[in-house]
Coordinates of C-alpha atoms and ligand atoms in Angstrom, one line a residue:
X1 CA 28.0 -16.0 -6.7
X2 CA 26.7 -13.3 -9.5
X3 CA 27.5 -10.0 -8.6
X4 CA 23.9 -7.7 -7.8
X5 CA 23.9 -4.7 -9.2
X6 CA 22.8 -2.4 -6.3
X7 CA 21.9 1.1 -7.2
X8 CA 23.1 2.0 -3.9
X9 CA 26.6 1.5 -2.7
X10 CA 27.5 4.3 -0.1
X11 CA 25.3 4.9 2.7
X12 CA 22.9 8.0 1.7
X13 CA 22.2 11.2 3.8
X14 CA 18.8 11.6 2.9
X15 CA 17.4 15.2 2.9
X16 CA 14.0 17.1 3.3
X17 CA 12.3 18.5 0.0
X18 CA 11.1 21.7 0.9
X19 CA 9.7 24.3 -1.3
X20 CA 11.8 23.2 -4.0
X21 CA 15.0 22.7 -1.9
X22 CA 16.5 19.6 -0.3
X23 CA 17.0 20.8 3.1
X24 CA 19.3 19.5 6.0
X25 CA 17.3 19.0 9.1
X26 CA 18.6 20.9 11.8
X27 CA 16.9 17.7 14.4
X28 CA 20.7 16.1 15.0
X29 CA 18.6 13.2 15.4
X30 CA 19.4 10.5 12.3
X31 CA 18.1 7.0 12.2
X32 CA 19.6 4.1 10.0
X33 CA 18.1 2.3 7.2
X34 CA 19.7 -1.3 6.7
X35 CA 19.0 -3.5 4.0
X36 CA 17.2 -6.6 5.5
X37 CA 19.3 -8.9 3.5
X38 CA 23.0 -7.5 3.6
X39 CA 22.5 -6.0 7.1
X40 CA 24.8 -3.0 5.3
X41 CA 23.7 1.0 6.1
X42 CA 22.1 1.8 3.0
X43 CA 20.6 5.7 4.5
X44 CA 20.4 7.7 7.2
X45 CA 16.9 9.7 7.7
X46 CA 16.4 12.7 10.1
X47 CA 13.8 12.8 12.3
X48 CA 12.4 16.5 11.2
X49 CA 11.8 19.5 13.9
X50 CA 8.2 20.5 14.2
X51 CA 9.3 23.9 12.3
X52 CA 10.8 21.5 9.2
X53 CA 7.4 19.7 9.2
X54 CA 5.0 23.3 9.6
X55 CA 7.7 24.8 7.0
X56 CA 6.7 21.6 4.3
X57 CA 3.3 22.5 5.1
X58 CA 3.6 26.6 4.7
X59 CA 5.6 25.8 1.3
X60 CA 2.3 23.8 0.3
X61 CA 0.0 26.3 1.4
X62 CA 1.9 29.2 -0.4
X63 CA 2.2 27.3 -3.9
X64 CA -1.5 26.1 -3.8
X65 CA -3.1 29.2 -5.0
X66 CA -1.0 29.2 -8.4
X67 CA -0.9 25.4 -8.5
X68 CA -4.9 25.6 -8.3
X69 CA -4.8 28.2 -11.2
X70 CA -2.2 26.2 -13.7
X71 CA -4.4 25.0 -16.1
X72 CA -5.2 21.3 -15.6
X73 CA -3.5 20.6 -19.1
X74 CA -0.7 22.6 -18.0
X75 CA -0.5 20.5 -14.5
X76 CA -0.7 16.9 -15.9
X77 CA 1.9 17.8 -18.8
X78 CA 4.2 17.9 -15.4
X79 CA 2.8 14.1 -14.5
X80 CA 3.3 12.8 -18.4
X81 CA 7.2 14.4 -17.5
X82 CA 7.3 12.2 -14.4
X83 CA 6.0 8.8 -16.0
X84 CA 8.5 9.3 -18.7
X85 CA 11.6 9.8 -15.8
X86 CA 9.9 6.9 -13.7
X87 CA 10.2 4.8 -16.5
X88 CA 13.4 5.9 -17.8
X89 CA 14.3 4.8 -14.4
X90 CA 12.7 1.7 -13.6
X91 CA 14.9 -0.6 -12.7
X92 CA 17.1 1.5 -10.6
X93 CA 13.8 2.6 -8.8
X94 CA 12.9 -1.0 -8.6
X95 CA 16.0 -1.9 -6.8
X96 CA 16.4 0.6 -4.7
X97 CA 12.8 -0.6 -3.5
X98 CA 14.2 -4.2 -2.7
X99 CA 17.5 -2.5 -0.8
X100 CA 15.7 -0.6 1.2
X101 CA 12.1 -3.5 2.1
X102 CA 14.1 -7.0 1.2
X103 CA 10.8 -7.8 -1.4
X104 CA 12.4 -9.7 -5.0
X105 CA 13.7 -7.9 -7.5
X106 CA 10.4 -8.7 -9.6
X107 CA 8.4 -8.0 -7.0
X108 CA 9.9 -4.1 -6.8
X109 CA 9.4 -4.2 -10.8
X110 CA 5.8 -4.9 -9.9
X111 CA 5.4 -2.4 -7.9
X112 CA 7.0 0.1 -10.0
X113 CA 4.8 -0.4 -12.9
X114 CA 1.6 -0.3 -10.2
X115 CA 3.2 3.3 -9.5
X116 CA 3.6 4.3 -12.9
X117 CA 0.0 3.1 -13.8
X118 CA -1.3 5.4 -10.8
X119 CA 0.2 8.7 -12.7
X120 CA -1.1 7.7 -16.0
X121 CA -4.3 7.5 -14.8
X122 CA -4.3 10.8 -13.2
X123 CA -3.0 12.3 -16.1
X124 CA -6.7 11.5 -17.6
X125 CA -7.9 14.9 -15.3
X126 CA -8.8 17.1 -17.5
X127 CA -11.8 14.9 -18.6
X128 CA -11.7 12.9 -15.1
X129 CA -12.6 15.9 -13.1
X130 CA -14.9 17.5 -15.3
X131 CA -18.2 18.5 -13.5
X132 CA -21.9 18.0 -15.0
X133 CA -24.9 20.2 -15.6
X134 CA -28.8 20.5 -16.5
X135 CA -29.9 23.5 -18.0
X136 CA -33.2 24.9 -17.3
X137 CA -33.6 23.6 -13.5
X138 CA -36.5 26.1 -13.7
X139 CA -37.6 28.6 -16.2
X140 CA -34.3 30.2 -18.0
X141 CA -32.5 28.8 -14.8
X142 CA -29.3 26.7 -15.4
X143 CA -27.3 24.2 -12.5
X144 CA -24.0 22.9 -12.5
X145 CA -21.6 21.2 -10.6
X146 CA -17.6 22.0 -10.7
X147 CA -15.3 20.2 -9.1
X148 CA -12.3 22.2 -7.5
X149 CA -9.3 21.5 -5.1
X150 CA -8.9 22.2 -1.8
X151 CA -5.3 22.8 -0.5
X152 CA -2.5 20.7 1.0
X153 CA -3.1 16.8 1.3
X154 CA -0.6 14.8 3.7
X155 CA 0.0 11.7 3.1
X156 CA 1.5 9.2 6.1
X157 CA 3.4 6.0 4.4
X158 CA 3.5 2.2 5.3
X159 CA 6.9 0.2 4.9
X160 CA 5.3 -2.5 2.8
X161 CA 5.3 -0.7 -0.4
X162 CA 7.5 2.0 0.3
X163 CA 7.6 3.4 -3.6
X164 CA 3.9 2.7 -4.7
X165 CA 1.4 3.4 -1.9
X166 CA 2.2 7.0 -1.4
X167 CA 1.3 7.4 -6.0
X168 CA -2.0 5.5 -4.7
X169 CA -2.5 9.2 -3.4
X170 CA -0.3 12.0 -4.6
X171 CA -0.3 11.9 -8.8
X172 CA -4.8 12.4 -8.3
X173 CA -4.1 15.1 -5.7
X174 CA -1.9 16.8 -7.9
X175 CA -3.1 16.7 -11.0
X176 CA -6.3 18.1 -9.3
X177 CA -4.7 21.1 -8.5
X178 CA -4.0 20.5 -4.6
X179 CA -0.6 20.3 -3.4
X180 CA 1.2 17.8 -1.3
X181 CA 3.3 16.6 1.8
X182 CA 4.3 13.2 1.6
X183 CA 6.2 11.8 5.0
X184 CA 7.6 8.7 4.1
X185 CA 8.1 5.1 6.5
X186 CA 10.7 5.6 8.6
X187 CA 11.4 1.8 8.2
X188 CA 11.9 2.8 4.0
X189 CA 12.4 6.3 3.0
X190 CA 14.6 5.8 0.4
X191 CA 12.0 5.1 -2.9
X192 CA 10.5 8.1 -1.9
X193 CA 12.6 10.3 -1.4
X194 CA 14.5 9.4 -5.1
X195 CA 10.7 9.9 -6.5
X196 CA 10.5 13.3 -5.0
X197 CA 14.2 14.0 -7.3
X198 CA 12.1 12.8 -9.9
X199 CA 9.1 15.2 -9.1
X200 CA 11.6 17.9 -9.5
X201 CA 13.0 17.1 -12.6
X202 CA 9.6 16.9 -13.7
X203 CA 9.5 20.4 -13.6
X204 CA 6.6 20.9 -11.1
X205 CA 6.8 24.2 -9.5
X206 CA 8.4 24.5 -6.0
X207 CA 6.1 23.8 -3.1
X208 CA 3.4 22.0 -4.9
X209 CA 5.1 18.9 -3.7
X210 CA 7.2 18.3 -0.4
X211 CA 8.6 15.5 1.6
X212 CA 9.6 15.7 5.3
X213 CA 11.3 12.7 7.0
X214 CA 9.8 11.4 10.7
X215 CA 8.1 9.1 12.4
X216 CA 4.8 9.8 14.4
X217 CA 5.6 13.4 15.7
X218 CA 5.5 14.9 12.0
X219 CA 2.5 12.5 11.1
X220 CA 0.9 14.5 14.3
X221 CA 2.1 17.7 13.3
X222 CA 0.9 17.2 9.4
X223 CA -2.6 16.3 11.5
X224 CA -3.4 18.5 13.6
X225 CA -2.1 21.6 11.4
X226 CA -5.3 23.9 10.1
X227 CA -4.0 24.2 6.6
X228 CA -3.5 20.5 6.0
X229 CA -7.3 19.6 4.3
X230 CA -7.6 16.3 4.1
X231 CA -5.2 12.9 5.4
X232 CA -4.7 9.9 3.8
X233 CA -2.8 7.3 5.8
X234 CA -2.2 3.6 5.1
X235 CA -0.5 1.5 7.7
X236 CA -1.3 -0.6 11.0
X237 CA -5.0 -0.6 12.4
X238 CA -4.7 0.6 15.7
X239 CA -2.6 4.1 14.6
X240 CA -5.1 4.5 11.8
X241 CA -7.8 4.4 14.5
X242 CA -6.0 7.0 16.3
X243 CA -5.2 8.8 12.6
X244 CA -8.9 8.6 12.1
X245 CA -10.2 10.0 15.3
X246 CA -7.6 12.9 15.2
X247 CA -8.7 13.8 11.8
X248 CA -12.4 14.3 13.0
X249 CA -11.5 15.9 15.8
X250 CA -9.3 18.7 13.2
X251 CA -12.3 18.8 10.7
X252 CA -10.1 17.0 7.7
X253 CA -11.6 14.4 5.4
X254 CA -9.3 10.9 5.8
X255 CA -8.7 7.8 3.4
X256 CA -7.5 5.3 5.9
X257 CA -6.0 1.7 5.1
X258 CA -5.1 -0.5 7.5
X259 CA -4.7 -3.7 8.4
X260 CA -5.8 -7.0 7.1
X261 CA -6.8 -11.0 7.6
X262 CA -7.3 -12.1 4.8
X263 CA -8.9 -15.4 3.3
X264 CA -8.5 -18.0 0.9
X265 CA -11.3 -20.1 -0.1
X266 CA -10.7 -23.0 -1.6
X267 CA -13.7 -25.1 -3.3
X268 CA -13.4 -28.7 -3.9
X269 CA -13.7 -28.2 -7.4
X270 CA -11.0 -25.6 -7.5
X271 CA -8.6 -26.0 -10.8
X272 CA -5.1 -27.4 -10.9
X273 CA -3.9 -23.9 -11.0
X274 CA -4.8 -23.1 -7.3
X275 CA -1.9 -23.9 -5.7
X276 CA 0.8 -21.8 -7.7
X277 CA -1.8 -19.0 -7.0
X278 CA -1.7 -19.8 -3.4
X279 CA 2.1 -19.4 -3.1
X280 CA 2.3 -16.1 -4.5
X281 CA -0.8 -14.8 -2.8
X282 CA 0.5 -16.3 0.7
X283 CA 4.0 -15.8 0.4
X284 CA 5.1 -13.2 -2.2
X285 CA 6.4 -10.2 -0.2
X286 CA 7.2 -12.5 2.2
X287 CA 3.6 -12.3 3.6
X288 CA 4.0 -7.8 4.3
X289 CA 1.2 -7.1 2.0
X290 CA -2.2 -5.6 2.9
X291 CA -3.7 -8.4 0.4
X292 CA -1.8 -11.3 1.2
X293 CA -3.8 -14.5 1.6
X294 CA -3.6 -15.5 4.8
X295 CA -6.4 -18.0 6.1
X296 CA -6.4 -21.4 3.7
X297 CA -9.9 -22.3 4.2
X298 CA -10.3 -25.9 2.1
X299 CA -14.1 -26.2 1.7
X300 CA -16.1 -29.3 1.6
X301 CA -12.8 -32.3 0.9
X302 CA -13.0 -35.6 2.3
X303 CA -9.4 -37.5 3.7
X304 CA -8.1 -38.1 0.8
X305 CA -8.7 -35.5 -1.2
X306 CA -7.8 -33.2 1.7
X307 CA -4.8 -34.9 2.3
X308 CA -3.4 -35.2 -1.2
X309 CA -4.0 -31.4 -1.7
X310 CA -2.5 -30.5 1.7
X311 CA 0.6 -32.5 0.8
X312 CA 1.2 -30.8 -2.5
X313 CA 0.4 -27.3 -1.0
X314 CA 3.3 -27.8 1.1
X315 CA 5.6 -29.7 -0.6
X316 CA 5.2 -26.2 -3.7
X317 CA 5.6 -24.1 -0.4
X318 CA 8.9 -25.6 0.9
X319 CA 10.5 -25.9 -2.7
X320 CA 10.3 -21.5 -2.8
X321 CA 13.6 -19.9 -2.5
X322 CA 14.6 -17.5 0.2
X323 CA 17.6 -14.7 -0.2
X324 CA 18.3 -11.8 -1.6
X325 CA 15.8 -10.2 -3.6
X326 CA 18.2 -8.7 -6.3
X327 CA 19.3 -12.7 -7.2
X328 CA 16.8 -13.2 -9.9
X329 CA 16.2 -16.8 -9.1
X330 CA 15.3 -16.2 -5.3
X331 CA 11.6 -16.1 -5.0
X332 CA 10.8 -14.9 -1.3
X333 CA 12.6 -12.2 0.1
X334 CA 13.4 -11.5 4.0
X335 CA 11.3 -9.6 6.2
X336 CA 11.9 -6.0 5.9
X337 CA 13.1 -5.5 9.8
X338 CA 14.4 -7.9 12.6
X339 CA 11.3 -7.1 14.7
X340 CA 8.6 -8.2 11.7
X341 CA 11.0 -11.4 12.0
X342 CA 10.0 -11.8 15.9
X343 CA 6.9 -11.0 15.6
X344 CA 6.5 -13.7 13.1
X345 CA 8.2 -16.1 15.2
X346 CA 6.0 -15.3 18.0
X347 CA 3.0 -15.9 15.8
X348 CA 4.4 -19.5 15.0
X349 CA 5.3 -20.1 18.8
X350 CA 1.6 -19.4 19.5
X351 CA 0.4 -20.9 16.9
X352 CA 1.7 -24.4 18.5
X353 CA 0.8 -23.4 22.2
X354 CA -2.5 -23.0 20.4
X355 CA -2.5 -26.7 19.1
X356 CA -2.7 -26.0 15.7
X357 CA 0.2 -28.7 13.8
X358 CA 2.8 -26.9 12.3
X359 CA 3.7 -28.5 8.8
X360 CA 6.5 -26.3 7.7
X361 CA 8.4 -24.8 10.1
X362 CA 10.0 -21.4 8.5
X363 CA 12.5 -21.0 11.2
X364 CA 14.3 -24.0 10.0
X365 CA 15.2 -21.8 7.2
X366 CA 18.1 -22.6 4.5
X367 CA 18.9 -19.3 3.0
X368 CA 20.3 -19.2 -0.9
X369 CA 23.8 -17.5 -0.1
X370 CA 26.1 -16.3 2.3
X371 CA 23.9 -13.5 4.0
X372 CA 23.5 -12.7 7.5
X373 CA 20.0 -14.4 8.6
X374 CA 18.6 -11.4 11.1
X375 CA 15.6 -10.9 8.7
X376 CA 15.4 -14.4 6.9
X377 CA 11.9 -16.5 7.5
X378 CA 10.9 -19.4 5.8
X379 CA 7.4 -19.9 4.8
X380 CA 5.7 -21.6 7.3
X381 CA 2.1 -23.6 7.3
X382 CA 0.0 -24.6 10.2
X383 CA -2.8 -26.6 10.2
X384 CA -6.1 -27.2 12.3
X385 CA -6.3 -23.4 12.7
X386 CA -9.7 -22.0 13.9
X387 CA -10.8 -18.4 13.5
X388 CA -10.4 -18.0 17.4
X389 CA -6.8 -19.2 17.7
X390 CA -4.4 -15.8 17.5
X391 CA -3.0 -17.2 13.9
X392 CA -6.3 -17.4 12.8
X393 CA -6.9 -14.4 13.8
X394 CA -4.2 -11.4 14.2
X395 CA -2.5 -10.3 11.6
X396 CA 1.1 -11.7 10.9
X397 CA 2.3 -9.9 8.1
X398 CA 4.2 -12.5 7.9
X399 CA 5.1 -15.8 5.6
X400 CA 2.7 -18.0 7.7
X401 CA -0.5 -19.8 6.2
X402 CA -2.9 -20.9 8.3
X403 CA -4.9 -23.7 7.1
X404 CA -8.9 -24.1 8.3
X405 CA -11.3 -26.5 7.1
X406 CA -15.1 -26.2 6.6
X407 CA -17.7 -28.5 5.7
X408 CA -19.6 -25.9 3.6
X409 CA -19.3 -22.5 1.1
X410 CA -21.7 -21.0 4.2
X411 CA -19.2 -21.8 6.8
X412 CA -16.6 -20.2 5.0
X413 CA -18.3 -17.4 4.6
X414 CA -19.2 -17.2 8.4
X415 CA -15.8 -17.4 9.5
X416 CA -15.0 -14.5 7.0
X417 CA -17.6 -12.4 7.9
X418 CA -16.7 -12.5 12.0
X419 CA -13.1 -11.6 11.7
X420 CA -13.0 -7.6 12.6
X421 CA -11.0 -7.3 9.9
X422 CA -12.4 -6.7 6.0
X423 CA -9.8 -6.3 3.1
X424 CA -9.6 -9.1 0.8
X425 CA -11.0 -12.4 0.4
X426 CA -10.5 -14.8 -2.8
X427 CA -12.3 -18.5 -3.7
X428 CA -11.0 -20.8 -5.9
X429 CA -14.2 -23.0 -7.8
X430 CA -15.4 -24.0 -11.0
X431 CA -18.8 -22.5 -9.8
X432 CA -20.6 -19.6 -11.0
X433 CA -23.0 -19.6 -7.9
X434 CA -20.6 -20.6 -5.6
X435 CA -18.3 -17.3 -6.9
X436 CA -21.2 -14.7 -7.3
X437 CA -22.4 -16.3 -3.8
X438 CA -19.3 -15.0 -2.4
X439 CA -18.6 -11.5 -4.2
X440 CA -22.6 -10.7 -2.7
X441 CA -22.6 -12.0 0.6
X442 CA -18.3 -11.7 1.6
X443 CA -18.0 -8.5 3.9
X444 CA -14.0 -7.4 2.3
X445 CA -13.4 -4.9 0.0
X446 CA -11.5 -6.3 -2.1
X447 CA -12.5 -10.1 -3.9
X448 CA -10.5 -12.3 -6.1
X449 CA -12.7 -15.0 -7.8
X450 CA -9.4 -17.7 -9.0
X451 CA -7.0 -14.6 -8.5
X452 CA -4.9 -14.6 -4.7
X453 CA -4.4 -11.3 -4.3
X454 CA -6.9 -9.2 -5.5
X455 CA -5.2 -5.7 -6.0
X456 CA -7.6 -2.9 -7.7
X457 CA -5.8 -1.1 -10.9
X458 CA -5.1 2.5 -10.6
X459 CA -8.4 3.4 -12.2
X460 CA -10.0 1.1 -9.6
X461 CA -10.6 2.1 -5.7
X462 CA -8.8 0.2 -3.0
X463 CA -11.6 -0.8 -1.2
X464 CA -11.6 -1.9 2.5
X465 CA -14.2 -2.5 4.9
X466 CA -14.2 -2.7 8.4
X467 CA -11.3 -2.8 10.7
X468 CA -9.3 -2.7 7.2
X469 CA -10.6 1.0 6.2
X470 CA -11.6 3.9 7.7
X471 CA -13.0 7.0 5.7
X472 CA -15.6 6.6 2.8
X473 CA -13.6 7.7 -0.4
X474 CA -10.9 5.8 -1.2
X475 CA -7.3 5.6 -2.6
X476 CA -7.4 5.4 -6.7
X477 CA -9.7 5.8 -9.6
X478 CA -12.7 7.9 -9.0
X479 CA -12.8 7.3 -5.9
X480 CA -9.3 9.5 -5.1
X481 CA -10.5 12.5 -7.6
X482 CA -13.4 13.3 -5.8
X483 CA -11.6 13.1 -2.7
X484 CA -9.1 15.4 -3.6
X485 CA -12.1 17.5 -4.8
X486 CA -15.0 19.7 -3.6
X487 CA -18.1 20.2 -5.0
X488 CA -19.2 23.2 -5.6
X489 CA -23.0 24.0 -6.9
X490 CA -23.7 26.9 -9.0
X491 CA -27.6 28.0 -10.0
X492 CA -27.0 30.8 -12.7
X493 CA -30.0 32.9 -14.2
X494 CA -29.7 35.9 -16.4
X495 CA -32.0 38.2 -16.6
Ligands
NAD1 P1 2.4 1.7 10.9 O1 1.0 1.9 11.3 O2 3.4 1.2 11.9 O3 3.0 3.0 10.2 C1 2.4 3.7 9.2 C2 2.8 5.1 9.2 O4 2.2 5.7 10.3 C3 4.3 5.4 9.3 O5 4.6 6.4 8.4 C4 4.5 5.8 10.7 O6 5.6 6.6 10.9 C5 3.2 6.5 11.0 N1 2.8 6.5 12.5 C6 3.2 5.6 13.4 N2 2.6 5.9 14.6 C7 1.7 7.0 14.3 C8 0.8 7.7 15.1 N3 0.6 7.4 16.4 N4 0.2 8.7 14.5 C9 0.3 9.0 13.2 N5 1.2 8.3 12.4 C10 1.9 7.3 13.0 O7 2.2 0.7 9.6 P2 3.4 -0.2 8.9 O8 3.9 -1.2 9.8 O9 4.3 0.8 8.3 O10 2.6 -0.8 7.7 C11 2.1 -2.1 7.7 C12 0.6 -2.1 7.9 O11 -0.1 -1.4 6.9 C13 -0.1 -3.5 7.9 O12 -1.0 -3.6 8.9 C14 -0.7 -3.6 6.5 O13 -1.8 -4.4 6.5 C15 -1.2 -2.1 6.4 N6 -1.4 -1.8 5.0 C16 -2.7 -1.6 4.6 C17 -2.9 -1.4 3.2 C18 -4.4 -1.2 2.8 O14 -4.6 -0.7 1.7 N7 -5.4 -1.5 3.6 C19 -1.9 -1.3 2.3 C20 -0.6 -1.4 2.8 C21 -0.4 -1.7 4.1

């Protein structure tokens, strides 16, 4: 078996970043990380004292007045110094990622270069955040608007894309002058913490950016505190409910992402192409990604033509290659944690309680190598799932693809439009009015017209609607700068 060049090979004691300063937590209380693949200790994270999460936050507070004053030329020369040490270490960052989450090693390289992309775009600032102005609003009276910080953003991370979501946030609030608390998932703390060494080296000046390890004490903490301004929060619907109410209640402005059900549509006159789409859509991150296809819906087939595509779908699905992630020639990872595993297989359990027929059974799994299977899950297909069965329904976050049919385009539509939840929906056609029918009537946030997994580019928001987002800015692009930004009015006359 080839050797897999993990970047890390003793179990890390990972630290706070505090003003500056990797800091011990004084908590006693350390949690493992364990690679889901190996099952080895790969970290140990503490979970940080209220006074370690209020100190991150004091740090952020004190450096925001001379952070605000840097000159936005002066900031983002620290950002171009970070993309150049991200992508001096790419592929180190990139494996770490799929140590720490189980995703491939292309998939980590993926989400790498999304990260990157996110701090080149913010380094765009000084013309992205300029304001605008009329002149002569009245007689020899002059209007404009600036744009100006704020203060300390936290930021609460998901496991799914433990390096990348967090830059969705922190390179725009930065290079708009505000300073930062990241708190990293507990489930995979690792990419983070390594980019915050990388923030230092950057050279950006102590307390401007600051990391604190924890679960959902800190995340409260970071909350509820008076000198945190604004939340953004990605992760499961029902705590970003909670995130989203508490934020209210504290007066903060909140991006929240959250969960997802998403559908693919495909049209009878969808291209050969479809299926390898499908796969990677479906099944790529083994199913733990907030835009993974998840509802087949095959529009509008007859038997045959049903059938035939059906049997290839799943014959493509049970050729994909399950083990470790840093073996370039596996294609699906494990699930990141035993429990994402059970949760799965309680999914598939009531899936067929349900009476929807299971096609591919993924816990029948064959794993490439000699790994311990706690995390491994086969991709799995079901078919004759309606919208009311719990698989057709609930999110898995898992690799299970439930298959629907509909006689028509407007039934598809329907069913997408009723779930509660709103992130992403793709079709697959030859059709012009079929597609733009779609992209105007779909209630998601995100669509793919032929592309399964519709992901926004940095410059780009990441949209969400319903259940899937809470807030009305959101993460990326435009979106993110004026989020990280007030407006201020000024009316100027001289006499
Ligand atoms: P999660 O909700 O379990 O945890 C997310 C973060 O919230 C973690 O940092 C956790 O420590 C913290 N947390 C937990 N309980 C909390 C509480 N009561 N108050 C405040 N913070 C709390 O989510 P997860 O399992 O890490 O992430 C997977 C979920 O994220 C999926 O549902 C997925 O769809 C969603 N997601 C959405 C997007 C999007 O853009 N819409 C992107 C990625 C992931």
């Amino acid at each position: 078996m080839a050797i897999l060049e993990e970047p890390i090979k003793q179990p890390l004691e990972l630290k706070n970043y505090i003003n500056g300063e990797w800091v011990e937590s004084k908590s006693g209380q350390v949690s493992e990380v364990v690679n889901p693949a190996t099952r080895k200790v790969i970290a140990g994270y503490p979970t940080s004292t209220a006074d370690e999460v209020n100190a991150a936050i004091q740090a952020a507070a004190d450096a925001f007045p001379e952070w605000r004053r840097t000159t936005p030329l002066a900031r983002v020369r620290c950002l171009f110094r970070l993309r150049d040490l991200m992508e001096e270490n790419f592929e180190s960052l990139s494996r770490i990622q799929t140590q720490e989450h189980g995703k491939t090693i292309d998939e980590s390289r993926g989400e790498t270069r999304r990260g990157i992309e996110m701090v080149e775009v913010a380094t765009g600032i000084p013309s992205l955040m300029m304001g605008y102005n009329l002149e002569d609003i009245a007689a020899g009276i002059d209007e404009y608007v600036i744009y100006q910080p704020l203060g300390v953003f936290g930021h609460i991370a998901p496991f799914n894309f433990p390096f990348m979501v967090p830059l969705w946030f922190s390179p725009f609030a930065l290079a708009t002058g505000n300073t930062f608390v990241v708190k990293p998932s507990p489930r995979a703390p690792i990419s983070q913490t390594r980019l915050a060494e990388l923030i230092e080296e950057a050279g950006f000046p102590p307390g401007v950016y600051n990391l604190v390890h924890g679960g959902a004490e800190a995340a409260r903490i970071m909350i509820d505190h008076p000198d945190i301004k604004g939340i953004t929060f990605v992760g499961t619907t029902h705590v970003g409910k909670e995130v989203y109410a508490r934020c209210g209640q504290t007066g903060k402005r909140a991006i929240v992402q959250a969960s997802a059900k998403n559908f693919l549509v495909i049209m009878p006159d969808a291209a050969e192409g479809t299926i390898p789409a499908l796969l990677t859509s479906l099944f790529g991150n083994t199913g733990q990604r907030c835009l993974s296809g998840a509802n087949v819906v095959i529009v509008g087939r007859g038997g045959a033509s049903y059938k035939k595509f059906l049997d290839e779908f799943v014959e493509a699905t049970s050729r994909i290659k399950v083990g470790y992630g840093l073996d370039e020639s596996v294609q699906m990872g494990p699930m990141q944690a035993v429990d994402g595993k059970e949760r799965t297989i309680g999914y598939v359990e009531k899936g067929i309680a349900d009476g929807a027929r299971l096609l591919l059974d993924g816990r029948q799994l064959k794993i490439t190598g000699d790994y311990p299977d706690d995390c491994f899950l086969g991709p799995t297909v079901f078919e004759g799932v309606t919208p009311d069965m719990a698989i057709g329904r609930e999110e898995i976050f898992g690799p299970v693809a439930t298959v629907m049919r509909t006689a028509s385009l407007d039934e598809a539509i329907t069913a997408i439009n009723a779930s509660h939840y709103g992130n992403a929906a793709c079709i697959f056609t030859a059709s012009g009015r079929a597609a733009r029918e779609f992209q105007y009537r779909v209630t998601c946030g995100n669509i793919g017209i032929n592309i399964g997994i519709a992901a926004p580019m940095a410059f780009f928001p990441f949209s969400g609607m319903k259940d899937s987002f809470f807030g009305v800015l959101h993460g990326q692009g435009r979106d993110a700068i004026r989020f990280f930004t007030e407006s201020k009015v000024a009316i100027q006359r001289w006499f």
